mmCIF file of C-alpha atoms and ligand atoms in Angstrom:
data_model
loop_
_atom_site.group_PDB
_atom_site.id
_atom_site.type_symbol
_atom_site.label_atom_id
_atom_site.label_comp_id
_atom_site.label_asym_id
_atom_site.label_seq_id
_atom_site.Cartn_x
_atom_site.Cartn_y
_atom_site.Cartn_z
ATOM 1 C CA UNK J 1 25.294 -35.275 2.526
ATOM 2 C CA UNK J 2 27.073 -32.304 4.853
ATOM 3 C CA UNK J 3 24.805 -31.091 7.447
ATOM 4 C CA UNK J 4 25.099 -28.207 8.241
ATOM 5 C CA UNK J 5 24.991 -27.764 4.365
ATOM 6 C CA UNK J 6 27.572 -25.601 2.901
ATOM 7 C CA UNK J 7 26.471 -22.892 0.178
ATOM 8 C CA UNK J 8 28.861 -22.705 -3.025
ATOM 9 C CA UNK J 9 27.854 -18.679 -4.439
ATOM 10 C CA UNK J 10 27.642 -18.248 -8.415
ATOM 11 C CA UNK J 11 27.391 -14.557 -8.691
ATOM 12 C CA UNK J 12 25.752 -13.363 -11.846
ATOM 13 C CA UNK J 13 27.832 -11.751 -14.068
ATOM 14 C CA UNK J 14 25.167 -9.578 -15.230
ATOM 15 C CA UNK J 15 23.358 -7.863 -12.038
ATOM 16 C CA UNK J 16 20.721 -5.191 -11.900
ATOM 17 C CA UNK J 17 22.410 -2.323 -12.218
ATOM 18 C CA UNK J 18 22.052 0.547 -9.423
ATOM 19 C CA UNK J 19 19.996 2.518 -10.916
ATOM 20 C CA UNK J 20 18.071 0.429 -11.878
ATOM 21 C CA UNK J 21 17.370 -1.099 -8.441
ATOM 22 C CA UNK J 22 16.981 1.681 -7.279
ATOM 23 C CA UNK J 23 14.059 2.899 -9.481
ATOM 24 C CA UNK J 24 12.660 -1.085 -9.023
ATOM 25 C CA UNK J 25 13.315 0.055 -5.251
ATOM 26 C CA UNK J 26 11.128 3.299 -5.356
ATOM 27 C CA UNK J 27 8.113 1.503 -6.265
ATOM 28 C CA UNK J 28 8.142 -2.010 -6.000
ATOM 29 C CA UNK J 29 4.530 -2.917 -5.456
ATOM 30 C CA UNK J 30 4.372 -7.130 -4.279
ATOM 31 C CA UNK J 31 5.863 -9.387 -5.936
ATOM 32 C CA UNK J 32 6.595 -8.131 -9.010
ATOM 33 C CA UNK J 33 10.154 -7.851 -8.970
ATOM 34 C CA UNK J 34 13.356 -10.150 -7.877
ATOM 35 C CA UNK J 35 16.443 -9.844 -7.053
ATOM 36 C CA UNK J 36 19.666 -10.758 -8.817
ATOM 37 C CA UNK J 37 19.904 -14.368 -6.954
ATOM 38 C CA UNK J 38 18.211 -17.436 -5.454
ATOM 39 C CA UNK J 39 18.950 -19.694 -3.588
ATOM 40 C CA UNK J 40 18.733 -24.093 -4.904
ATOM 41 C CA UNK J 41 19.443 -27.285 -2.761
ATOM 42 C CA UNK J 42 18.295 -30.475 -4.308
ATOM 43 C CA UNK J 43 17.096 -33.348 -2.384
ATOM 44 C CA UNK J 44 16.957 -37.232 -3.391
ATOM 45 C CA UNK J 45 16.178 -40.485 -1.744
ATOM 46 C CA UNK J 46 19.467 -41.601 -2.063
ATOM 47 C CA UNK J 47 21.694 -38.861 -1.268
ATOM 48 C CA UNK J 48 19.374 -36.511 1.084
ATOM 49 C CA UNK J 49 20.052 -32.586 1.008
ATOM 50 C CA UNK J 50 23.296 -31.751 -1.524
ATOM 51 C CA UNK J 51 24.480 -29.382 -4.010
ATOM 52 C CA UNK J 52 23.204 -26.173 -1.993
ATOM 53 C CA UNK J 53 23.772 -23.075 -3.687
ATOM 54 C CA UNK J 54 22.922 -19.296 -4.584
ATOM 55 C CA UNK J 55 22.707 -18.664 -8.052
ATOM 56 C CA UNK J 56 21.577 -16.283 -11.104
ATOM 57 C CA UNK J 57 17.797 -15.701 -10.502
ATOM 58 C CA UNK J 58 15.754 -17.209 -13.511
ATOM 59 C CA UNK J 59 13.944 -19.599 -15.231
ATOM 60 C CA UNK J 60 14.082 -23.733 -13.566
ATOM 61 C CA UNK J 61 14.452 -26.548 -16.057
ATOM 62 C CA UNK J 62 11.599 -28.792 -15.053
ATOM 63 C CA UNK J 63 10.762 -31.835 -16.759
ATOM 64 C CA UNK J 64 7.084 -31.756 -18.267
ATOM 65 C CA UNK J 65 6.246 -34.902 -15.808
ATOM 66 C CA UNK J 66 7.539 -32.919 -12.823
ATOM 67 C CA UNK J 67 5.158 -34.858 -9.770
ATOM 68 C CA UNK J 68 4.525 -30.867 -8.617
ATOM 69 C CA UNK J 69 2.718 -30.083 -12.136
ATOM 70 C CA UNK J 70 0.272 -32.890 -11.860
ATOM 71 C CA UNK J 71 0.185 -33.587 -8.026
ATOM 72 C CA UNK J 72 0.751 -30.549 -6.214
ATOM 73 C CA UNK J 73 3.152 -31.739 -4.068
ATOM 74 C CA UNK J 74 4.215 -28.355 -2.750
ATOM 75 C CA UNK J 75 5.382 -26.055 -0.011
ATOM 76 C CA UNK J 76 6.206 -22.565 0.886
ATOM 77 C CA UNK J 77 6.844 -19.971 3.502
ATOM 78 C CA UNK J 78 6.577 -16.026 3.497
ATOM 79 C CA UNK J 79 9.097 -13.971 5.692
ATOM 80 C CA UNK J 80 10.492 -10.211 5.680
ATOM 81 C CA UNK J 81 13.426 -9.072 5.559
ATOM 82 C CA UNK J 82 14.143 -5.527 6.874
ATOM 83 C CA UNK J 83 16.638 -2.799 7.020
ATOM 84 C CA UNK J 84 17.326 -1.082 10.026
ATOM 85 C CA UNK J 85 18.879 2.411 10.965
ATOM 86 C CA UNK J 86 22.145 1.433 11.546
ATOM 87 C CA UNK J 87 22.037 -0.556 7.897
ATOM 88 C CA UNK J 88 21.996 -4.311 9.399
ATOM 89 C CA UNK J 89 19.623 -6.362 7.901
ATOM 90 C CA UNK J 90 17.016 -8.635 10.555
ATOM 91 C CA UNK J 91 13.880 -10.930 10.003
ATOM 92 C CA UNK J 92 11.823 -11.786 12.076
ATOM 93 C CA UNK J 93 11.356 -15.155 14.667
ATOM 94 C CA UNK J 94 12.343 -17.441 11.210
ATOM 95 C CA UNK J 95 12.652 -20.447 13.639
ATOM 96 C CA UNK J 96 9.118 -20.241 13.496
ATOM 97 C CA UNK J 97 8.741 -20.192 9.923
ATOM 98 C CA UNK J 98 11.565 -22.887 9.985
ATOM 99 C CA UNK J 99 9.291 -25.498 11.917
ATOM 100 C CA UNK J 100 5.953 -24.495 10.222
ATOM 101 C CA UNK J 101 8.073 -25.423 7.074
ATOM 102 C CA UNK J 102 8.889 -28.380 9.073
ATOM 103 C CA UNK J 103 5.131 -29.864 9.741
ATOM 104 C CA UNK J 104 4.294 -28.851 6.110
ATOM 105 C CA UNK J 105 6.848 -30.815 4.514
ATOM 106 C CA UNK J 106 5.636 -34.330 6.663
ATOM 107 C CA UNK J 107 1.907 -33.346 5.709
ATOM 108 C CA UNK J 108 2.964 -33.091 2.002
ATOM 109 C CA UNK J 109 4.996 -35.934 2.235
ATOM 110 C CA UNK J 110 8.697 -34.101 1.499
ATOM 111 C CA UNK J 111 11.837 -34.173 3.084
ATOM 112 C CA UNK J 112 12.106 -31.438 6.221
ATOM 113 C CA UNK J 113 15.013 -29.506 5.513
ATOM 114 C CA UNK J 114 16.624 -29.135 8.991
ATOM 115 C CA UNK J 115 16.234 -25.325 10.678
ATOM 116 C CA UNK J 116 19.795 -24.593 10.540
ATOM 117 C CA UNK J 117 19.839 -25.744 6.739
ATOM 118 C CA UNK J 118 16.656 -23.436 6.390
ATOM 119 C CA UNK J 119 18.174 -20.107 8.253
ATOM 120 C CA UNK J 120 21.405 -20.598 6.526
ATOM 121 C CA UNK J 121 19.789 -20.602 2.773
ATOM 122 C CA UNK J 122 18.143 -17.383 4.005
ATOM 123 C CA UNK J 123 21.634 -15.615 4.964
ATOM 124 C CA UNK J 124 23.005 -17.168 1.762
ATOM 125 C CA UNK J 125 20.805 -14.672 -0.224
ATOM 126 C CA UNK J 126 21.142 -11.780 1.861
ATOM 127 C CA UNK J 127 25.192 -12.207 1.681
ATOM 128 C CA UNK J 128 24.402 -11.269 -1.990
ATOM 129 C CA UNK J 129 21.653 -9.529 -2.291
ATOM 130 C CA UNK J 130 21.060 -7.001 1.002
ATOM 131 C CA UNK J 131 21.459 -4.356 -1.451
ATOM 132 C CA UNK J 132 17.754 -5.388 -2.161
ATOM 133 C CA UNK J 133 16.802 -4.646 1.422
ATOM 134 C CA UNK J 134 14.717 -1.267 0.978
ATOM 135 C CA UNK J 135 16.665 1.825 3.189
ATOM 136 C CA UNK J 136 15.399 2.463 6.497
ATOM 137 C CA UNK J 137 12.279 4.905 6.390
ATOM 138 C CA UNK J 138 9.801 6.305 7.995
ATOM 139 C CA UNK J 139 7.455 3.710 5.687
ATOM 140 C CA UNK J 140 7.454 -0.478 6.471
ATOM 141 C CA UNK J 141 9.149 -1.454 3.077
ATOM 142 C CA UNK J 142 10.976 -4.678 3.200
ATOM 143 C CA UNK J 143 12.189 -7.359 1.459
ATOM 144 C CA UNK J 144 9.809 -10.680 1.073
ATOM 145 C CA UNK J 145 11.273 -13.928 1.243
ATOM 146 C CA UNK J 146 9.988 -16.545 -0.145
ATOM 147 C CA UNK J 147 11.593 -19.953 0.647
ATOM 148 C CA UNK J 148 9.889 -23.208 -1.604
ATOM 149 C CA UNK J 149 10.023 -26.643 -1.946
ATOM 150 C CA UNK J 150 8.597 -29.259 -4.957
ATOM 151 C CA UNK J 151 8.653 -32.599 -6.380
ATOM 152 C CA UNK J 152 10.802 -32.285 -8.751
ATOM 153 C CA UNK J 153 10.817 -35.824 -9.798
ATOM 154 C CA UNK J 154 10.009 -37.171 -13.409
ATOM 155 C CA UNK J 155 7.415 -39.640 -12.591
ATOM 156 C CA UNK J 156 3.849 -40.031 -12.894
ATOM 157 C CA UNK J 157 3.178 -42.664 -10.605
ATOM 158 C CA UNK J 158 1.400 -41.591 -7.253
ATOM 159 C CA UNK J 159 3.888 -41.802 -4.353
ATOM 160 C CA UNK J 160 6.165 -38.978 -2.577
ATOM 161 C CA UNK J 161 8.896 -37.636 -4.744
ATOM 162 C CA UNK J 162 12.092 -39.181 -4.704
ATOM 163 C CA UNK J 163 13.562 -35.701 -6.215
ATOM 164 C CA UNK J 164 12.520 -32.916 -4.572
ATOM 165 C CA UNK J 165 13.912 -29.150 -5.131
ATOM 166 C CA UNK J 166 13.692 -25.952 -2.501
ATOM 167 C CA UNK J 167 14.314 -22.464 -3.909
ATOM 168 C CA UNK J 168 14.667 -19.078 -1.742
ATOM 169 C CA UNK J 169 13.606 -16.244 -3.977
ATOM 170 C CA UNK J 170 13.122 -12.428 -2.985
ATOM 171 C CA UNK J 171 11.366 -9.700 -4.198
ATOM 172 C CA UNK J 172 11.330 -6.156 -2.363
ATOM 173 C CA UNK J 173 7.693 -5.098 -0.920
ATOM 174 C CA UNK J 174 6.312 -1.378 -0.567
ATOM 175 C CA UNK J 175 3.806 -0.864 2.109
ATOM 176 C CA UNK J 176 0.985 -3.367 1.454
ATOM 177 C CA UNK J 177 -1.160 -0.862 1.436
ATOM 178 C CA UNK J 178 0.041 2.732 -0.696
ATOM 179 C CA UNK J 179 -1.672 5.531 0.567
ATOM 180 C CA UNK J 180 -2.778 4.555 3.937
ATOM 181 C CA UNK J 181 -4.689 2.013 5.507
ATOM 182 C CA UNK J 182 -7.863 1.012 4.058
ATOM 183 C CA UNK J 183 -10.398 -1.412 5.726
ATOM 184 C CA UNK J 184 -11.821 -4.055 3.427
ATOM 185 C CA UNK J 185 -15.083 -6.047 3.337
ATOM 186 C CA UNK J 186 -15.546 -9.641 3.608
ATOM 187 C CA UNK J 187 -17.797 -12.753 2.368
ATOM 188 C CA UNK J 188 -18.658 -15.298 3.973
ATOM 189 C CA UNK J 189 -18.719 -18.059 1.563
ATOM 190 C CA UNK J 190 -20.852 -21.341 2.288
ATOM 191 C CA UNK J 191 -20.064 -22.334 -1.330
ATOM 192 C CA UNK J 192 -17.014 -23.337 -0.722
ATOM 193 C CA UNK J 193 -14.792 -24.584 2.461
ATOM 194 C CA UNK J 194 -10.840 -23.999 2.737
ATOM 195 C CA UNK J 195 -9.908 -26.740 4.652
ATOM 196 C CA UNK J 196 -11.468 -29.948 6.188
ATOM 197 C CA UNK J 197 -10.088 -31.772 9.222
ATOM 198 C CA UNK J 198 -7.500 -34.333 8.496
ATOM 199 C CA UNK J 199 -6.582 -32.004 5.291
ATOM 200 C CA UNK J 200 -3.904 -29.854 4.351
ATOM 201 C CA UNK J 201 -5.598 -26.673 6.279
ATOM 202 C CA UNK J 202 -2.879 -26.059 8.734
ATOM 203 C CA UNK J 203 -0.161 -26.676 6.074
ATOM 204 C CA UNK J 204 0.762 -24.177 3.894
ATOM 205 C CA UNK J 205 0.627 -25.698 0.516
ATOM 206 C CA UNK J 206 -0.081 -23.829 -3.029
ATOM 207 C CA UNK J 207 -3.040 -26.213 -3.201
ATOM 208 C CA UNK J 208 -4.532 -24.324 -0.306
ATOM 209 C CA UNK J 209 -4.353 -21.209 -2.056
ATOM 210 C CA UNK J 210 -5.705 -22.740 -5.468
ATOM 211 C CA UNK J 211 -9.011 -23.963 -3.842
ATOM 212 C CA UNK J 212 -9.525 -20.587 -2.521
ATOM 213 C CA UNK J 213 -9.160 -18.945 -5.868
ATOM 214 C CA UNK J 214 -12.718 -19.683 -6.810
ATOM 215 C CA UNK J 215 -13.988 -18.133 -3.215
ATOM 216 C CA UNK J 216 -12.122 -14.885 -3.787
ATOM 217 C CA UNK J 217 -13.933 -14.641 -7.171
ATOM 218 C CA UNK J 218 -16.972 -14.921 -4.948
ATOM 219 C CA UNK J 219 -16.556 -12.375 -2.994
ATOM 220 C CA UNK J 220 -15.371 -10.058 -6.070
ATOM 221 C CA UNK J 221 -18.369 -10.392 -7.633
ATOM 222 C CA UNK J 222 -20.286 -9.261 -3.866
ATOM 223 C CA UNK J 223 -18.206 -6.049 -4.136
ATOM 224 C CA UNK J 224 -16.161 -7.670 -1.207
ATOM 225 C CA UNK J 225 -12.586 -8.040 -0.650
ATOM 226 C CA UNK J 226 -11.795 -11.403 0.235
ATOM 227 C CA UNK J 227 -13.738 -14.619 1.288
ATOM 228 C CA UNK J 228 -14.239 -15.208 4.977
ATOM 229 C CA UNK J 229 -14.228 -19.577 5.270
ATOM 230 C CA UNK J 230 -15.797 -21.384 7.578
ATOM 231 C CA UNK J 231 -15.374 -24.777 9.314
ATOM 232 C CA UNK J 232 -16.561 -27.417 6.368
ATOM 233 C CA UNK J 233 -18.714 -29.645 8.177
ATOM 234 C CA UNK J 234 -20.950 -26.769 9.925
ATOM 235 C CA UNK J 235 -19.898 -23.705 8.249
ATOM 236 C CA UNK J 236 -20.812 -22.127 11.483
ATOM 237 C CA UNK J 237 -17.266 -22.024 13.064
ATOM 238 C CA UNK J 238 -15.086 -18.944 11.639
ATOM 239 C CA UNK J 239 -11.836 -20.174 10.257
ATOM 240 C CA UNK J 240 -9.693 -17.426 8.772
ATOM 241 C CA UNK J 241 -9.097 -16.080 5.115
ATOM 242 C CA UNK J 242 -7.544 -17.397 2.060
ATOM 243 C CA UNK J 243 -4.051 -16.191 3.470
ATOM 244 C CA UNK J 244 -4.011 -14.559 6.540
ATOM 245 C CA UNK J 245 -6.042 -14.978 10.364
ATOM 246 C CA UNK J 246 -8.726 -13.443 11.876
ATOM 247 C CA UNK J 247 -9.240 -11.170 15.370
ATOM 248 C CA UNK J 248 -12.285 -9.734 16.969
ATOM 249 C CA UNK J 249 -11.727 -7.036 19.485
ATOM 250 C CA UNK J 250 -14.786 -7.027 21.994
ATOM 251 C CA UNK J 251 -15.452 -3.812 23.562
ATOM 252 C CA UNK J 252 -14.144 -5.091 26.911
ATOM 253 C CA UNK J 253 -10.717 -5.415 25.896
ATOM 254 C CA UNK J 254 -10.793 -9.336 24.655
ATOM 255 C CA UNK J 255 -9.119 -9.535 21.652
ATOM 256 C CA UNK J 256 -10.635 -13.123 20.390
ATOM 257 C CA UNK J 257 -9.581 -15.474 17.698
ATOM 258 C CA UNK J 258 -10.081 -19.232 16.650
ATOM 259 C CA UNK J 259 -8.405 -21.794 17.927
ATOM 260 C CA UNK J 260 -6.036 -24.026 15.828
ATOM 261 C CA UNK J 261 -8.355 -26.382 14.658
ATOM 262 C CA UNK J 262 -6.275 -28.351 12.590
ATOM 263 C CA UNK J 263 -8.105 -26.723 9.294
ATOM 264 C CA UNK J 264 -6.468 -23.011 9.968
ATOM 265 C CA UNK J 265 -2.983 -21.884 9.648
ATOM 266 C CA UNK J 266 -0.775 -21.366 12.481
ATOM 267 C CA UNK J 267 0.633 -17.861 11.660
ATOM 268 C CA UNK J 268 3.549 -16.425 12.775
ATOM 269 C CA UNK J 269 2.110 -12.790 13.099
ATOM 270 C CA UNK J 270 -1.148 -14.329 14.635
ATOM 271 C CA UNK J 271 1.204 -16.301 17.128
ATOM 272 C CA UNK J 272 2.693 -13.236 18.142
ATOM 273 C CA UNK J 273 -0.050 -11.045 18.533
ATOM 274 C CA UNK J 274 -1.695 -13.593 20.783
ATOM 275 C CA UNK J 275 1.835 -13.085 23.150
ATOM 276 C CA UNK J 276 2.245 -9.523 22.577
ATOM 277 C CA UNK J 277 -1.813 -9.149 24.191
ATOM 278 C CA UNK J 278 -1.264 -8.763 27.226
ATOM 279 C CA UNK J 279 1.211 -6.272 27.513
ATOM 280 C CA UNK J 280 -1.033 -4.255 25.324
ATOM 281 C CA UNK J 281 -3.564 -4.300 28.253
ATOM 282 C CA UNK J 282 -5.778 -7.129 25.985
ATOM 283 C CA UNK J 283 -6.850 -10.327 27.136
ATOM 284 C CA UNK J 284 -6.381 -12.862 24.332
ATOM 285 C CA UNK J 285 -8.537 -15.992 23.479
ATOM 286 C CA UNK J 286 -8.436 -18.600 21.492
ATOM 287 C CA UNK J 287 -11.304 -20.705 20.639
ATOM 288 C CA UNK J 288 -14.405 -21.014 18.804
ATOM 289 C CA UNK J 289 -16.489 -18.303 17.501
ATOM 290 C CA UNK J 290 -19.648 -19.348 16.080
ATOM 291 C CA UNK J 291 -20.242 -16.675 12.809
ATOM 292 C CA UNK J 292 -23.279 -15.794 14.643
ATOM 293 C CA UNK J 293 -21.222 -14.098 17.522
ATOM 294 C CA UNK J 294 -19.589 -11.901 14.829
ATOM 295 C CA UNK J 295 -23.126 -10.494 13.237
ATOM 296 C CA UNK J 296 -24.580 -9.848 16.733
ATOM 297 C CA UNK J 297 -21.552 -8.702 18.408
ATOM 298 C CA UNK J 298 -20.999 -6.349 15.632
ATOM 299 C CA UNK J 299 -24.722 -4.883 15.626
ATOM 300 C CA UNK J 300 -25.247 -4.647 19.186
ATOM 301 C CA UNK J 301 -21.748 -2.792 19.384
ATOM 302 C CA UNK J 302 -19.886 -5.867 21.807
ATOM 303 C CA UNK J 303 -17.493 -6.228 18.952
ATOM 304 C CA UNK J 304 -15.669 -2.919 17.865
ATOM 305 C CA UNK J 305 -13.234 -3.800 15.636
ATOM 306 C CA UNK J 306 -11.929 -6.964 13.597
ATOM 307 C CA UNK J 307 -8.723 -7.548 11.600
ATOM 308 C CA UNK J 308 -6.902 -10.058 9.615
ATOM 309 C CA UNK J 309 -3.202 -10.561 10.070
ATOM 310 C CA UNK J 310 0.246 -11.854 8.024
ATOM 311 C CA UNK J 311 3.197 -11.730 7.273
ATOM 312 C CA UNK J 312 2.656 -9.631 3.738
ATOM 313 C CA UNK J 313 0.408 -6.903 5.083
ATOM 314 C CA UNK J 314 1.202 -7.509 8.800
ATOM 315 C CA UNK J 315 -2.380 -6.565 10.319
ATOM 316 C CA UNK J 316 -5.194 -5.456 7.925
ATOM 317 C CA UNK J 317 -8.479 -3.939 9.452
ATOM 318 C CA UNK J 318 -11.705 -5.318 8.578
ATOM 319 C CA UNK J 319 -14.859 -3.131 8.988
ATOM 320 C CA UNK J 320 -17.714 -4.780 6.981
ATOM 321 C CA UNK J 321 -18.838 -8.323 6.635
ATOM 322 C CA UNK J 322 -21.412 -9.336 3.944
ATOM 323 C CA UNK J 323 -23.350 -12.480 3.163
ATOM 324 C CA UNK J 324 -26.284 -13.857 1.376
ATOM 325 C CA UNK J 325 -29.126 -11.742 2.127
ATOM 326 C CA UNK J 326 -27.135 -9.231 4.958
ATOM 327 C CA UNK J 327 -24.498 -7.185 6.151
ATOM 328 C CA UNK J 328 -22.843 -5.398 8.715
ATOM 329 C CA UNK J 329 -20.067 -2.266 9.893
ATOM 330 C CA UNK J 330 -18.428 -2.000 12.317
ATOM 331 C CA UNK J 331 -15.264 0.315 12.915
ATOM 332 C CA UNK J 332 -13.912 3.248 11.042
ATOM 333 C CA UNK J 333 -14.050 2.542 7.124
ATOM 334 C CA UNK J 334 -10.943 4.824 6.296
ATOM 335 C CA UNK J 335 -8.496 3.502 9.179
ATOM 336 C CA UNK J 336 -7.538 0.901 11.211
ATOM 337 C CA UNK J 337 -9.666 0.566 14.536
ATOM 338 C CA UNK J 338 -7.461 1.862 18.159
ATOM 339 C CA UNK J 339 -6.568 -1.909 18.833
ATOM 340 C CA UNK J 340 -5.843 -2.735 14.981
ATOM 341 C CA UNK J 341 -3.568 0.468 14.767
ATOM 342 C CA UNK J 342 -1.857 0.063 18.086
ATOM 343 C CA UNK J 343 -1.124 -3.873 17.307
ATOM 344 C CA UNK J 344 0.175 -2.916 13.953
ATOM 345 C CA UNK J 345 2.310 -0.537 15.239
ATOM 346 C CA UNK J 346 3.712 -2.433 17.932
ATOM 347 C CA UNK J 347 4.676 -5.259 15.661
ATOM 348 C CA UNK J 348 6.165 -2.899 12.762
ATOM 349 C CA UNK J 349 8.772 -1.231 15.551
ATOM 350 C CA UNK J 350 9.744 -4.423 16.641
ATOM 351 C CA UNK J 351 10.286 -5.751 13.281
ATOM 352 C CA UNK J 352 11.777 -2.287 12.540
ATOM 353 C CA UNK J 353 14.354 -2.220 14.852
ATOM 354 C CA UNK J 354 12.544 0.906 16.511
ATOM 355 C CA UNK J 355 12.626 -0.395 19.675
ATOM 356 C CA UNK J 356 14.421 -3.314 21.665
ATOM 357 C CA UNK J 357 14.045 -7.143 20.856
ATOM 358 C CA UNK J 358 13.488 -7.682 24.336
ATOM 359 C CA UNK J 359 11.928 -11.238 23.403
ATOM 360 C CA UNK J 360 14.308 -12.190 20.981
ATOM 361 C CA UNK J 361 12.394 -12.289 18.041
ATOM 362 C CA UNK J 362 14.644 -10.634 15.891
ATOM 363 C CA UNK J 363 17.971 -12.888 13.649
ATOM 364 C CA UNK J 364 20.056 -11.101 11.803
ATOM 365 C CA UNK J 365 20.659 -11.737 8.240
ATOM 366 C CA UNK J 366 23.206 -9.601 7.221
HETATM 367 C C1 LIG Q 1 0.741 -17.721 5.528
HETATM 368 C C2 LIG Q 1 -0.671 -17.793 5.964
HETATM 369 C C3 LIG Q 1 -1.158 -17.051 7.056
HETATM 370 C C4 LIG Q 1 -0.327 -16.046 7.808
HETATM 371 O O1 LIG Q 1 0.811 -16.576 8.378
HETATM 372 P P1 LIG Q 1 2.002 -15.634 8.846
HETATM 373 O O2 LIG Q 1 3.020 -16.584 9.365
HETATM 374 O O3 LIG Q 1 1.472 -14.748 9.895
HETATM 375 O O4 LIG Q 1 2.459 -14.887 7.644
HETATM 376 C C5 LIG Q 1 -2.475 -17.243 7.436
HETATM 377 N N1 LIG Q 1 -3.288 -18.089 6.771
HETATM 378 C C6 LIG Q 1 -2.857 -18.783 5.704
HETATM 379 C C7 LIG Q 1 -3.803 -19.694 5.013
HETATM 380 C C8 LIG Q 1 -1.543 -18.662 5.266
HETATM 381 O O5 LIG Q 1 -1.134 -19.363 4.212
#
């Protein structure tokens, strides 16, 4: 058990070619494609963290009574990686991610892997694989990270795994969005909830985004793009979507979104947008905000423009809200809103390298 952990490197012998990359690289869509490693550190009872290395990308041997295939004992973070002019590869605040991964491991009942341990397994992979890293462009490509963590135990019996394996894999990202920004439309669901107090709502844990499968079906079949979810004991309180936070921008310049409630997520990207507010001439709020607020404010013209935000598609504008028997617009329905556009912006430069990390949020990878 060496802390920090070293990383022993097994190139493939057999990696993408460069053309081939390269086309993969032209038009990668989301997670669709991987690069040619990942990263593995195993974890038991007995001998804690060991055996920490980056190997061939592919398929993981996994024992059909696995705990995570019956139990869901699971983890994960999403981060970027991104090229900038001068070719040195950055993400972005990853100490962040590091502790979120943290509080999601004790709430799932897995090991924490420390945040030097987690930073170095994503610099492992980039030491291999930054020719993955999309060129510096004019556009926001990048390359998602995805650092994971299981039960990897064969066992049936109910208790936390005494095996437990985290992976880094990557997979290059266009623009979330080709061809421009596009609004989308929301549900609000009262069918079902996300998250109840004293779950696993502010963890992120694939059995989060399993019980919101069924709500996003939902909203498909209202002609809306995702599922809005409310607190679960009123369903009056807004909450946030299936995987990403929620902002209303009030006409006075209040840029408004719920408070950690111990059912919602604490994003990175909503984190930041809350400190980046105020320099942005917005005065940011968290609390409350009964669904109520949202139809009225958005009829009556108080609230003029609302957007969800994430890591994936960094700030996505929302301009029409729908529900059982009503709807409403608000905003442009082809473009972000000012504040939504601005915000965006703001947060792609920094995360771009386009202008200075004057608040440190920027560690370089490679
Ligand atoms: C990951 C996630 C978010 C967004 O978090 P970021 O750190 O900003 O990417 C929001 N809500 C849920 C449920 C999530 O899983």
């Amino acid at each position: 058990m060496a802390n920090p952990l070293t990383f022993t490197v097994n190139q493939r012998p057999d990696p993408v070619s460069d053309e081939d990359r390269a086309a993969i690289l032209a038009k990668p869509g989301f997670g669709k494609f991987f690069t040619d490693h990942m990263v593995q550190i195993t974890w038991t009872k007995d001998d804690g963290w060991h055996d920490a290395k980056v190997t061939a990308y592919g398929p993981l041997q996994l024992d059909p009574s696995a705990a995570v295939l019956h139990y869901a004992q699971e983890i994960f973070e999403g981060m970027k990686a991104y090229r900038h002019a001068d070719g040195s590869v950055w993400t972005f605040r990853p100490e962040a991610n590091a502790g979120r991964f943290a509080r999601s491991a004790a709430r799932l009942a897995l090991p924490q892997l420390p945040e030097v341990d987690f930073l170095a397994s994503l610099k492992a992979l980039l030491q291999v694989d930054q020719a993955w890293v999309p060129d510096a462009g004019a556009g926001e490509e990048s390359l998602y990270l995805r650092p994971f963590m299981f039960a990897s135990e064969a066992f049936l019996g109910v208790r936390p795994a005494a095996k437990v394996t985290y992976c880094v894999i990557a997979s290059p990202a266009g623009a979330y969005f080709s061809g421009g920004l596009k609004p989308i439309s929301l549900w609000i669901s009262k069918q079902f909830s996300r998250a109840g107090i004293g779950g696993t709502g502010s963890a992120k844990c694939g059995g989060n985004y399993a019980a919101s499968l069924a709500a996003q079906t939902e909203a498909s079949e209202h002609g809306c793009d995702q599922s809005v979810f409310l607190d679960s004991i009123e369903q009056k309180w807004i909450e946030e979507l299936g995987g990403m936070n929620i902002f209303l921008v009030y006409k006075d310049g209040r840029l408004v979104t719920p408070a950690l409630s111990g059912s919602i997520l604490e994003g990175v990207t909503r984190k930041s947008i809350l400190e980046l507010a105020k320099g942005l001439d917005l005065q940011p709020e968290e609390r409350r905000i009964d669904i109520d607020e949202w139809r009225q404010g958005a009829e009556s013209g108080e609230i003029t423009e609302a957007f969800a935000c994430g890591t994936a598609a960094v700030v996505t504008p929302v301009h029409r809200l729908l529900w059982d028997g009503g709807e409403v617009s608000f905003g442009p329905s082809d473009d972000a809103g000012p504040v939504a556009g601005r915000i965006r912006q703001t947060l792609l430069d920094l995360q771009l390298g386009k202008v200075d990390d004057e608040l440190g949020w920027l560690t370089r990878l490679a």
